[in-house]
Coordinates of C-alpha atoms in Angstrom, one line a residue:
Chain A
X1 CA 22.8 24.3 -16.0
X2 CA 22.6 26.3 -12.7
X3 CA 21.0 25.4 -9.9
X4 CA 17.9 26.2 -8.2
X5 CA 17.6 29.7 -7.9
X6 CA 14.7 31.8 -6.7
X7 CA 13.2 33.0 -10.3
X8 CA 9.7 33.1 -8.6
X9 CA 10.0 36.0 -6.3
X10 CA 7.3 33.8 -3.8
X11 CA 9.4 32.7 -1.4
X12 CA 9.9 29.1 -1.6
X13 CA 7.6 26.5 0.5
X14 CA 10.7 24.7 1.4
X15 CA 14.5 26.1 1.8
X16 CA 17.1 23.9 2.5
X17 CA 20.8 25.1 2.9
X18 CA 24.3 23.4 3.6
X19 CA 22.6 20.3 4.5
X20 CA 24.9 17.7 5.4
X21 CA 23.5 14.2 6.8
X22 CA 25.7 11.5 7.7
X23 CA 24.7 7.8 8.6
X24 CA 28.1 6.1 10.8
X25 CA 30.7 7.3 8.9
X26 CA 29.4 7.6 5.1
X27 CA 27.6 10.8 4.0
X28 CA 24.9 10.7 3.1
X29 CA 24.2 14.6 2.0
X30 CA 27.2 16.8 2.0
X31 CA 26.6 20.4 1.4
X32 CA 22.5 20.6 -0.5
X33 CA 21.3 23.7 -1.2
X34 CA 17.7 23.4 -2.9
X35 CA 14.4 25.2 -3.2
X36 CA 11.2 23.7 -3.5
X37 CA 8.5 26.2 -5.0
X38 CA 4.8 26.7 -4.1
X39 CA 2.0 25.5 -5.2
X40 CA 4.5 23.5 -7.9
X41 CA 5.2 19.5 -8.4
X42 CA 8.7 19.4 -7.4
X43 CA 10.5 16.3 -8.6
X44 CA 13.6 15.1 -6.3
X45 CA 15.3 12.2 -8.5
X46 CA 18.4 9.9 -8.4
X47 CA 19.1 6.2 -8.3
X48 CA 18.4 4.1 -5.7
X49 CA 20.3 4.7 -1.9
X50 CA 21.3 8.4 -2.5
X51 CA 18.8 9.4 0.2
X52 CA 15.8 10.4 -1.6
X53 CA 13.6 9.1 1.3
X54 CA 16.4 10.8 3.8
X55 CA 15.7 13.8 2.2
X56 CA 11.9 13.8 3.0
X57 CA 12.3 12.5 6.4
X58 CA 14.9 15.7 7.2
X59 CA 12.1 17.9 5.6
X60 CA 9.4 16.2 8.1
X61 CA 11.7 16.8 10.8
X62 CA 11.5 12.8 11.4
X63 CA 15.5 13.0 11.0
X64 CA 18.2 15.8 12.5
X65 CA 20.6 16.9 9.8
X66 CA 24.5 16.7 11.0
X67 CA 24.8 20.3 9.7
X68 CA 22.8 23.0 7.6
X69 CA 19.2 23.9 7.7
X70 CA 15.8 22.7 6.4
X71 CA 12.8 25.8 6.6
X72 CA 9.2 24.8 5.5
X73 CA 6.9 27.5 5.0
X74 CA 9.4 30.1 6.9
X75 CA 10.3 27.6 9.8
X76 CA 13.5 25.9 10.8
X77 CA 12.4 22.6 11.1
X78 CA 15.2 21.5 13.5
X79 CA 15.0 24.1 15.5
X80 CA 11.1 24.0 16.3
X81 CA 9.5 22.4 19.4
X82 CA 7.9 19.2 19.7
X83 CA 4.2 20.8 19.8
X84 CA 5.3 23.5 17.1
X85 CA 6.9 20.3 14.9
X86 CA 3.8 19.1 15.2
X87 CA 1.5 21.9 14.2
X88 CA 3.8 21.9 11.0
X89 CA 3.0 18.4 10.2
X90 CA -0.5 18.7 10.6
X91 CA 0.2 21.0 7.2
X92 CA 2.1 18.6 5.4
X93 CA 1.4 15.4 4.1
X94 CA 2.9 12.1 3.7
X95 CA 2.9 9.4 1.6
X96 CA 5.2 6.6 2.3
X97 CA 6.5 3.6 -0.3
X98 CA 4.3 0.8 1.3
X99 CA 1.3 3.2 2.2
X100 CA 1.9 3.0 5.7
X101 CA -1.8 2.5 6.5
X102 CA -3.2 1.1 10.5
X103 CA -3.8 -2.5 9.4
X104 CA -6.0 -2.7 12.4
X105 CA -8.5 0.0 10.9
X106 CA -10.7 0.1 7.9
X107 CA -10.1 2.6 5.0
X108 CA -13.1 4.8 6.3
X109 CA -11.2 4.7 9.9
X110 CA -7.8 4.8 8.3
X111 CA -8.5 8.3 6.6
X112 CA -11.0 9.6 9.9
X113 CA -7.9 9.1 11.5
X114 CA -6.0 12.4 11.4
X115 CA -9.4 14.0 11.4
X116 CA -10.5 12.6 15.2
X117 CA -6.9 13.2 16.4
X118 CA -6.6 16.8 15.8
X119 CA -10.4 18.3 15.0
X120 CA -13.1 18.4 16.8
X121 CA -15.5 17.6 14.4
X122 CA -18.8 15.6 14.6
X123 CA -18.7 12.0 13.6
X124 CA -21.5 13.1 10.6
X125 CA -18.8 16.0 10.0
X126 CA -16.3 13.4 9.5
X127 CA -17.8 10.8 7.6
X128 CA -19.0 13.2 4.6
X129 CA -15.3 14.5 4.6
X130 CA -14.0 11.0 4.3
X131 CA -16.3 10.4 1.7
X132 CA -15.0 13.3 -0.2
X133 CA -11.7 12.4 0.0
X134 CA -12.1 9.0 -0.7
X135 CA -14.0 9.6 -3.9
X136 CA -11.2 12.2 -5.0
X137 CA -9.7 8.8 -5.3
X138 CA -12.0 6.9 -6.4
X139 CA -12.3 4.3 -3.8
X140 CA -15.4 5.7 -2.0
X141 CA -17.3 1.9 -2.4
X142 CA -14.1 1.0 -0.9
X143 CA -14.1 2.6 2.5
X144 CA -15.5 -0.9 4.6
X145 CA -12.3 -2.8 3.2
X146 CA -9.1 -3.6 5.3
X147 CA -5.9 -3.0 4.4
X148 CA -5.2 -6.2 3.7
X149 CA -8.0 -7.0 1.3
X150 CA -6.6 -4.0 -0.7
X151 CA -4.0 -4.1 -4.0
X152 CA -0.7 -2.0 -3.7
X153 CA -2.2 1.1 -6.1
X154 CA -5.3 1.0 -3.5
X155 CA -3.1 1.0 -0.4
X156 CA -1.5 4.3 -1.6
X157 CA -4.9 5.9 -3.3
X158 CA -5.7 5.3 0.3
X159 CA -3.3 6.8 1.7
X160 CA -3.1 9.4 -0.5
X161 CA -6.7 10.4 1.0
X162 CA -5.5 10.1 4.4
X163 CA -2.6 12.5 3.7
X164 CA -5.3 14.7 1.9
X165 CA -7.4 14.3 4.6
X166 CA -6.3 18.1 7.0
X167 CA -6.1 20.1 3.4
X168 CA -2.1 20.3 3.9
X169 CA -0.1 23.3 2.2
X170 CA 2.3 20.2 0.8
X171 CA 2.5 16.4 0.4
X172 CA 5.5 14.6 0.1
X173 CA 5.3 11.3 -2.0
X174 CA 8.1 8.5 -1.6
X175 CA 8.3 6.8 -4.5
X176 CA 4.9 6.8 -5.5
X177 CA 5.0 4.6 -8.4
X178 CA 7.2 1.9 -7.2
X179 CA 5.9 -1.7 -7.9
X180 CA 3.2 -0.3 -9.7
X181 CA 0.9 -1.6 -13.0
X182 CA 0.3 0.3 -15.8
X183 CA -3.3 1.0 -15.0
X184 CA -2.5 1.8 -11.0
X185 CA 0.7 4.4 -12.4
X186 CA -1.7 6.2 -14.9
X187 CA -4.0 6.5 -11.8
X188 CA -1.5 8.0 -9.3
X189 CA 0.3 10.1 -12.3
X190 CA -3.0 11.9 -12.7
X191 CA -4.1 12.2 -9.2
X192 CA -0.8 13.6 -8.4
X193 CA -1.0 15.9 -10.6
X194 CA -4.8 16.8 -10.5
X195 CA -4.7 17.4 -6.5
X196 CA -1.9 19.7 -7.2
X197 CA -3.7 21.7 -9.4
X198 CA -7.2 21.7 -7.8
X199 CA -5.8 21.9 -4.1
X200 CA -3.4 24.6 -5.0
X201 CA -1.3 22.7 -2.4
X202 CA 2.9 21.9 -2.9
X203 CA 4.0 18.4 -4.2
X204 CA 7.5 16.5 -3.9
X205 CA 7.8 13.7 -5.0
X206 CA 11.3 11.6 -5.0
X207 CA 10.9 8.7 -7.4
X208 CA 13.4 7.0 -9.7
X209 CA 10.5 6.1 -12.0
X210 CA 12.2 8.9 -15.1
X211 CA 9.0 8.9 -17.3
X212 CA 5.9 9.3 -15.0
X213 CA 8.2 11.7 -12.9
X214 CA 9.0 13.5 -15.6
X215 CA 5.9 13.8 -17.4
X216 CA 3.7 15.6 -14.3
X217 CA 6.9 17.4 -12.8
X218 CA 7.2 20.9 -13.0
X219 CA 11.1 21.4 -11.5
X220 CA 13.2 18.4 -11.4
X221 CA 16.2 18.4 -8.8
X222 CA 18.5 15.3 -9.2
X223 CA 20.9 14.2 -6.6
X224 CA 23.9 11.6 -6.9
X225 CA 26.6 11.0 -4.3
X226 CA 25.1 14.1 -1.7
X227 CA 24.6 16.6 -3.5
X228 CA 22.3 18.3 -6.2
X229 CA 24.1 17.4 -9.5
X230 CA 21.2 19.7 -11.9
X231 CA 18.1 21.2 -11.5
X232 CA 15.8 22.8 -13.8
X233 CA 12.8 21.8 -16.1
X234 CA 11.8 18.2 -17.2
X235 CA 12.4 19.7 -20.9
X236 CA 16.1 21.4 -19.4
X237 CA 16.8 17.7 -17.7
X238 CA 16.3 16.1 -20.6
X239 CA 18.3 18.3 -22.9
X240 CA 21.0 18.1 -20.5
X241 CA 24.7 17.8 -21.7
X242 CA 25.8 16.4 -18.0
X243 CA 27.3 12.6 -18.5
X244 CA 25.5 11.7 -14.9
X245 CA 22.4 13.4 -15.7
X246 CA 22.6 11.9 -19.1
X247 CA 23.0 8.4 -17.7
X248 CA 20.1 8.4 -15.0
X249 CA 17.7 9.9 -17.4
X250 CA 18.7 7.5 -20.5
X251 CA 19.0 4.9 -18.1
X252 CA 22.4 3.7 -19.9
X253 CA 23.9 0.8 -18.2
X254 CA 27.4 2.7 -17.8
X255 CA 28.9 6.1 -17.1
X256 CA 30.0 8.1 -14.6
X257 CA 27.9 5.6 -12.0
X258 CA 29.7 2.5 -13.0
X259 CA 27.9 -1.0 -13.9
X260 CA 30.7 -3.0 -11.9
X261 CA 30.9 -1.9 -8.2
X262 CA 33.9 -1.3 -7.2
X263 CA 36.4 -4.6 -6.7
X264 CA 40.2 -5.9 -7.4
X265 CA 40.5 -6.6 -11.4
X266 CA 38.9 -10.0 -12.9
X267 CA 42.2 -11.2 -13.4
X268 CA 43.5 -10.9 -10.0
X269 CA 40.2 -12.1 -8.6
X270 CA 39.8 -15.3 -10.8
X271 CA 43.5 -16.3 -10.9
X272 CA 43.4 -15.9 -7.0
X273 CA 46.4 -13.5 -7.4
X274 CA 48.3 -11.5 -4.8
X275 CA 46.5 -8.0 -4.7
Chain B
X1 CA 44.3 -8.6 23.9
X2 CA 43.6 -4.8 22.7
X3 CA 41.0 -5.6 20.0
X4 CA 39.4 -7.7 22.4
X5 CA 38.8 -5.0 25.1
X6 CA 37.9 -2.9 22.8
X7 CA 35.1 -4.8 21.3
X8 CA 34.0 -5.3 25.2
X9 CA 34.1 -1.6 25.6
X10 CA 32.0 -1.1 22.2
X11 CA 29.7 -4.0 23.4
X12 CA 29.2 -2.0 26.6
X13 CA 29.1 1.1 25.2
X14 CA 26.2 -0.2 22.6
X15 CA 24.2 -1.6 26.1
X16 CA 24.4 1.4 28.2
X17 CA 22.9 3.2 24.8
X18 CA 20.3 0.6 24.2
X19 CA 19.7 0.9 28.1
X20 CA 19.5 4.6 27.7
X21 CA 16.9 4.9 24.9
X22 CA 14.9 2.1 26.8
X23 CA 14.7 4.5 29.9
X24 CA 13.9 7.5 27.7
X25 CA 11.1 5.7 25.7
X26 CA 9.9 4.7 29.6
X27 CA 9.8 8.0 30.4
X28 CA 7.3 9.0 27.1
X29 CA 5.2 6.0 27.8
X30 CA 4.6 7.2 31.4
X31 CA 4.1 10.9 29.8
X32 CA 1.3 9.3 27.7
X33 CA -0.7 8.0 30.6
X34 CA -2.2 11.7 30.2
X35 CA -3.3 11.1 26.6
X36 CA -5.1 7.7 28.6
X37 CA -7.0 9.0 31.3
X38 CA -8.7 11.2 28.2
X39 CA -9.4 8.4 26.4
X40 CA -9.4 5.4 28.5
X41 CA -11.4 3.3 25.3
X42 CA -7.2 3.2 24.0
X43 CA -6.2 1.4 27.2
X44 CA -9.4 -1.3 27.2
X45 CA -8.8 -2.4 23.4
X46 CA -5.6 -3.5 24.4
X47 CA -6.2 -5.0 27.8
X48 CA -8.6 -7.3 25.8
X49 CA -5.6 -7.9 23.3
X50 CA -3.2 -8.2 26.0
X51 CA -5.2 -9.2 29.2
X52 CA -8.0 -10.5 28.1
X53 CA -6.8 -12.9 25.0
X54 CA -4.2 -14.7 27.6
X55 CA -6.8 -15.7 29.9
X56 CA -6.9 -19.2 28.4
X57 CA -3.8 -20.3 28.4
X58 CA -3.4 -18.8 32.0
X59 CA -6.4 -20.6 33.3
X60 CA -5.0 -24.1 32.1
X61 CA -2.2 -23.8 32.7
X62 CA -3.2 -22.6 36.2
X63 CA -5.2 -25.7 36.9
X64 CA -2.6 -28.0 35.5
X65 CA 0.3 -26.5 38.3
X66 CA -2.2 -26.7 41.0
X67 CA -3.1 -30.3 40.1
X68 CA 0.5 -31.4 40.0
X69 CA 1.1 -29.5 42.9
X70 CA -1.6 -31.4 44.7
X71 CA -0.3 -34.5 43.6
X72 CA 3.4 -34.1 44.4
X73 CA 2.4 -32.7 47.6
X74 CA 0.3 -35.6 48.8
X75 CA 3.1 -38.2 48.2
X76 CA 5.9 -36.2 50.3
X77 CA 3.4 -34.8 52.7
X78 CA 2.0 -38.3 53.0
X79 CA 5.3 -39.5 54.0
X80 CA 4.9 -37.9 57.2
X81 CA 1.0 -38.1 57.8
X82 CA 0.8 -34.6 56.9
X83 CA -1.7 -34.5 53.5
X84 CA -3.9 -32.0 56.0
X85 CA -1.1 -29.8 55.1
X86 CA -2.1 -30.1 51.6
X87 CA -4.2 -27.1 50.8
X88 CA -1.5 -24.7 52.9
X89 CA 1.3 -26.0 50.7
X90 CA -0.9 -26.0 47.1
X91 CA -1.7 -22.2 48.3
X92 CA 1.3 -20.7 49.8
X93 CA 3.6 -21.8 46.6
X94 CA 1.5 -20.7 43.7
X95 CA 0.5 -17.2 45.7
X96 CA 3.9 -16.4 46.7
X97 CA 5.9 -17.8 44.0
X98 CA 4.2 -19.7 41.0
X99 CA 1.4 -17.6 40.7
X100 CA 3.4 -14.7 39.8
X101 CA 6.5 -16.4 38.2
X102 CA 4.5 -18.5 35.8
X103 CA 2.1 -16.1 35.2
X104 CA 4.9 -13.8 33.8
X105 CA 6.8 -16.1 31.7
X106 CA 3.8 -17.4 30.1
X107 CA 2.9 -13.8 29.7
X108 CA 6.1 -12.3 28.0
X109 CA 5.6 -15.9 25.7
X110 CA 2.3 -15.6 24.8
X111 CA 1.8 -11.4 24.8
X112 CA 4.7 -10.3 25.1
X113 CA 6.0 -11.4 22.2
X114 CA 3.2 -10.7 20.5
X115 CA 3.3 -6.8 21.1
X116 CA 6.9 -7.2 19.8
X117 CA 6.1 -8.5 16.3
X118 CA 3.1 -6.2 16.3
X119 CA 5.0 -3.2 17.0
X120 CA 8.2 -4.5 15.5
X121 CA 5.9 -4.8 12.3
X122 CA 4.2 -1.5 12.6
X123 CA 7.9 -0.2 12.4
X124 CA 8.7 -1.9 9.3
X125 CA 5.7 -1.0 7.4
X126 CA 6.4 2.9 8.2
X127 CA 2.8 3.0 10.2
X128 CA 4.7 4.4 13.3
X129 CA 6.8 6.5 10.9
X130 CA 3.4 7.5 9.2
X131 CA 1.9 8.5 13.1
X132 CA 4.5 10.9 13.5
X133 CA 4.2 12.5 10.0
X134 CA 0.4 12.9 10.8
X135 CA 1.3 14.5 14.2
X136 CA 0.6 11.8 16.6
X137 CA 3.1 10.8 19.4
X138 CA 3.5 6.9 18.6
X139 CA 4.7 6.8 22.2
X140 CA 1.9 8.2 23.4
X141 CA -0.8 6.9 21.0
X142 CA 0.5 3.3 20.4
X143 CA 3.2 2.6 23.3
X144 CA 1.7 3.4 25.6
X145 CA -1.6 1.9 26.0
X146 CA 0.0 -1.4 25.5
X147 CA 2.6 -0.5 28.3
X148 CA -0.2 0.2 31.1
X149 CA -2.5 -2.7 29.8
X150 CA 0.5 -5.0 30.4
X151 CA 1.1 -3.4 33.5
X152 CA -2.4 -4.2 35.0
X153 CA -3.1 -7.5 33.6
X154 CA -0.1 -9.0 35.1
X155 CA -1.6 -9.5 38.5
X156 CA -4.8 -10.1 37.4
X157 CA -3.7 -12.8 35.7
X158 CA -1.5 -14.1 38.5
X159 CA -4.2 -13.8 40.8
X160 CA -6.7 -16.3 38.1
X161 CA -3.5 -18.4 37.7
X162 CA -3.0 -18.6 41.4
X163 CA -7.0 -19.1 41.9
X164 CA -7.4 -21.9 39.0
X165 CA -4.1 -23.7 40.8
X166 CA -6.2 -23.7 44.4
X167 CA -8.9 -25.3 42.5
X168 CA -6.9 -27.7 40.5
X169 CA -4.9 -28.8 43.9
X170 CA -8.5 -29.2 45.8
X171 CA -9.6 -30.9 42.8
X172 CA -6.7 -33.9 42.6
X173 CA -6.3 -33.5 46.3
X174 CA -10.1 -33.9 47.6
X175 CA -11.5 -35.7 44.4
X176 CA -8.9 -38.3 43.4
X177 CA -7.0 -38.6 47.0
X178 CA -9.6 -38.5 49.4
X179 CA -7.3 -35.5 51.6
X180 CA -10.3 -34.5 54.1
X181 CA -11.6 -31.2 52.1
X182 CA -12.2 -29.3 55.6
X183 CA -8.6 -29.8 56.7
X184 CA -7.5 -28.8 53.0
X185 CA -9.6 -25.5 52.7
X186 CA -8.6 -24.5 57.0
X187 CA -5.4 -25.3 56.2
X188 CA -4.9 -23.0 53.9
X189 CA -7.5 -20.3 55.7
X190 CA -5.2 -20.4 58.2
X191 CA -1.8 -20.7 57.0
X192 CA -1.9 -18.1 54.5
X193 CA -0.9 -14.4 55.9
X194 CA -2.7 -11.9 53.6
X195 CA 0.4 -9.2 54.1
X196 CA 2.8 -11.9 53.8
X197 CA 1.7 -13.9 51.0
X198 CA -0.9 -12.1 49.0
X199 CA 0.1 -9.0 49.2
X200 CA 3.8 -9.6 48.6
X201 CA 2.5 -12.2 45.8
X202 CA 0.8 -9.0 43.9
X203 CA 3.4 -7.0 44.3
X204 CA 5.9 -9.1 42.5
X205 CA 3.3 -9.8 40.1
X206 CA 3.1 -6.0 39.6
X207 CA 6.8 -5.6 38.9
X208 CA 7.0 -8.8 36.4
X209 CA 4.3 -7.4 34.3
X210 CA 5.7 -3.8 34.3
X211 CA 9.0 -5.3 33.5
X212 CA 7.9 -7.9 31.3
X213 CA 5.9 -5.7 29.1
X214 CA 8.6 -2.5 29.2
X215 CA 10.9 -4.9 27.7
X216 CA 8.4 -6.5 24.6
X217 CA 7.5 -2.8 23.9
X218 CA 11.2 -2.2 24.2
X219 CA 12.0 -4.7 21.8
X220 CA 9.7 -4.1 19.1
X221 CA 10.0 -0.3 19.2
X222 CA 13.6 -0.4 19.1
X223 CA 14.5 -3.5 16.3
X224 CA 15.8 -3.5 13.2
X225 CA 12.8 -2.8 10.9
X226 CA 13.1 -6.3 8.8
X227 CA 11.6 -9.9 8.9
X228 CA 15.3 -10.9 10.7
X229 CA 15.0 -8.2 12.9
X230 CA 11.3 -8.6 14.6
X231 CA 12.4 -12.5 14.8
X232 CA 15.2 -11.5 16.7
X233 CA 13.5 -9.3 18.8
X234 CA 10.6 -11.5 19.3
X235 CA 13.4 -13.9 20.6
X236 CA 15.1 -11.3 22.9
X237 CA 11.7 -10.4 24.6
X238 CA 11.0 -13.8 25.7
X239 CA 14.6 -14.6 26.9
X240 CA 15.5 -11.0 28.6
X241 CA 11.7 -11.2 30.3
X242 CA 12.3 -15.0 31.5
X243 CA 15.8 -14.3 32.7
X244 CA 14.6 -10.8 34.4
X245 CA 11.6 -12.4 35.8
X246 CA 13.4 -15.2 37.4
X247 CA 16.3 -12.8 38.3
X248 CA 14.1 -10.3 40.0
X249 CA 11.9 -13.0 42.1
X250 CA 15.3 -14.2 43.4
X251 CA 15.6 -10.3 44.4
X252 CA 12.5 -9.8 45.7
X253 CA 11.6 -12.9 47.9
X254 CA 14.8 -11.7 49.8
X255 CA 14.1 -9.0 50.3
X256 CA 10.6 -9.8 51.1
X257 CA 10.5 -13.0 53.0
X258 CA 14.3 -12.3 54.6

């Protein structure tokens, strides 16, 4: 199976190219080329600690790639400006693992938040928006809670909101369905999927969940030892005849990522043998 | 012998770096005094949470220094029939030296490592990360708020601290020792130079609480996001403020009372 190529004739929301990304002395990306489409939910996948959360920080501009280049909407991310960073980030959206929510603020405050920091709008201006967003996910009777008096799926509907909150061109979703219940999964799997479609806004979401991601994804992009190993359709994925894309998806215990990490033989280990 | 330099030159090399980014994340916090002045309601929500919540343990422990004060002083200066000195000596130590000192280490225990953990904590739990993806400056936004309330509630509470010790002395020294209060309060009227003493008092006051509070924001910005690591760095702001505080009032009374 190829890689990505441009089959839309759009130009992608997000081009990355020779990236390379290095933390001390072990690589973390060597050499990614991927596009991430418009107005599409891009899936990036791979098992845990390949740099699936790297990736989105490098895309956010939160992290400086060793080599190669990362352009969202047309921009070089790297090369931008603090302010002009910043303008781009007020069009993308973020939703981190843990939810990353101000534990000193309520939810109403939590998703006002980007609103008072960068509009000038009236405080009855931003209350019905906050409404709205909170009851596109469902937790409108919510919004006098704290964090802390919310469950894990709440902390990221939440979130979710507050990341919905500037109508971005793109959100990025860090392992959205981590540590999840079936109920709270269904949830986010729809919502994911529904603001995509309604929003007409860009989604990427890097997960090692296979079914959920699979089932709302429109491209999938996996990546194993720093670079893309296939890319292509859930349907493609899933057909694939790759032995590592094979593994990940089946989720078999052995294969070209090994059960047993790497160590001297049993033998020479339990006998206390000279290696 | 060579490994062993070069682990020194690696351990310096890491502190100059750690020195480095603590000067550059200085240098944002000052730029984010702009982003203050425009919202000044930022600064006085901390200054309650930094200032305002350490008055108590200030205040006693304020009055319990000037009562011991007062009662060590009366037995030496007793020795030599000189307890009308009492009120100069309860005054000139806690404005020139304990008011300030004290008030700094109990202020990098109590706050200071307090705004470690909670910034520590804010980094492991992405919110600082999560400011930055929304296109807010945690330096400016977070940092530095903190930094400047810890910067002015420093002397303020040295001056309470120094204030609550007066009273505590007068109290054990006119109450329970029968030291004539006249002598005690002219005494001290007189003996205490306001350039000399007060002023000098505030302005090492000013420098602990800059210091002290540089280094907990330091700490907590700049730890390893994990449970170990704001421990750790909750540790290191309360023993590198302690050791710089006592450090730098060596430095400064010389240079000052010299």
């Amino acid at each position: 199976m190829s890689k990505a190529e441009n089959i839309d004739p759009t130009p992608p929301l997000v081009r990355i190219r020779g990236l390379r990304f290095r933390r001390g002395s072990r690589w973390i990306f060597d050499g990614v080329d991927m596009d991430i489409p418009r107005g599409k939910v891009t899936a990036i996948m791979g098992p845990s600690g390949t740099g699936k959360t790297t990736l989105l920080k490098l895309i956010g501009g939160q992290l400086r790639p060793d080599e190669g280049t990362v352009e969202v909407d047309g921009e070089n991310v790297h090369a931008l400006k603090t302010p002009d960073l910043y303008r781009l980030r007020m069009r993308m959206g973020m939703l981190f693992q843990s939810g990353a929510l101000l534990t000193d603020m309520s939810v109403f405050e939590n998703v006002a938040f980007p609103l008072r920091e960068h509009t000038g709008l009236t405080e009855s201006m931003i209350r019905k928006l906050v409404l709205l967003k909170l009851e596109a996910v469902g937790l409108r009777g919510a919004r006098d809670l704290m964090p802390s008096e919310l469950s894990g799926g709440m902390a990221r509907r939440v979130a979710l909101a507050r990341a919905i909150a500037l109508d971005p061109m793109m959100i990025m979703y860090d392992e959205p369905f981590t540590g999840q219940d079936p109920i709270s999964m269904g949830v986010l799997v729809q919502l994911i999927r529904r603001l995509n479609d309604a929003a007409r806004i860009s989604s990427v979401v890097v997960s090692h969940d296979v079914t959920d991601t699979l089932r709302i994804a429109d491209q999938v992009h996996v990546i194993s030892n720093g670079r893309v190993v296939e890319s292509g359709s859930p349907a493609q994925l899933q057909e694939s005849g790759g032995d590592w894309t094979r593994q990940f998806i089946q989720g078999l215990p052995d294969g070209p990522v090994p059960f047993h990490y790497p160590a001297a033989s049993l033998r020479e280990d339990v006998l206390e043998l000279p290696a | 012998m060579i490994g062993f330099f070069a682990k020194l030159g690696g351990w310096g090399l890491q502190a100059l770096t750690r020195l480095g980014r603590a000067h550059l994340l200085l240098l944002s916090m000052m730029r984010g005094l702009l982003e203050i002045l425009r919202r000044p309601r930022l600064l006085l929500d901390q200054v309650f949470s930094v200032g305002v919540l350490t008055i108590l343990i200030i205040a006693v422990a304020g009055l319990f220094v000037g009562m011991v004060l007062g009662l060590q002083g009366f037995y030496i200066l007793s020795r030599f029939g000189g307890e009308t000195a009492l009120g100069l000596m309860v005054a000139a130590s806690l404005v020139r030296e304990l008011g300030p000192v004290l008030t700094a280490l109990l202020f990098a225990g109590r706050a200071g490592s307090a705004l470690t953990a909670e910034i520590g904590l804010m980094k492991a739990t992405e919110q600082l990360s999560g400011l930055e993806m929304m296109a807010v400056n945690p330096e400016h936004r977070v940092l530095a708020p903190r930094f400047f309330a810890g910067f002015l509630s420093v002397p303020l509470l040295a001056a309470l601290f120094s204030m609550l010790g007066v009273m505590g002395g007068w109290m054990v020294g006119g109450g329970m020792l029968s030291v004539d209060q006249g002598a005690f309060w002219n005494g001290m009227q007189n003996g205490i130079d306001f350039r000399e003493d007060i002023i000098n008092g505030v302005i090492k006051s000013v420098v602990f609480g800059f210091v002290c509070t540089w280094i907990a924001i330091f700490q907590g910005y700049d730890c390893v996001p994990t449970s170990e690591g704001v421990s750790r760095a909750t540790t290191r702001t309360v023993v590198h403020s302690s050791l710089a505080v006592l450090g730098l009032d060596f430095v400064l009374t010389a240079l000052m009372f010299s």
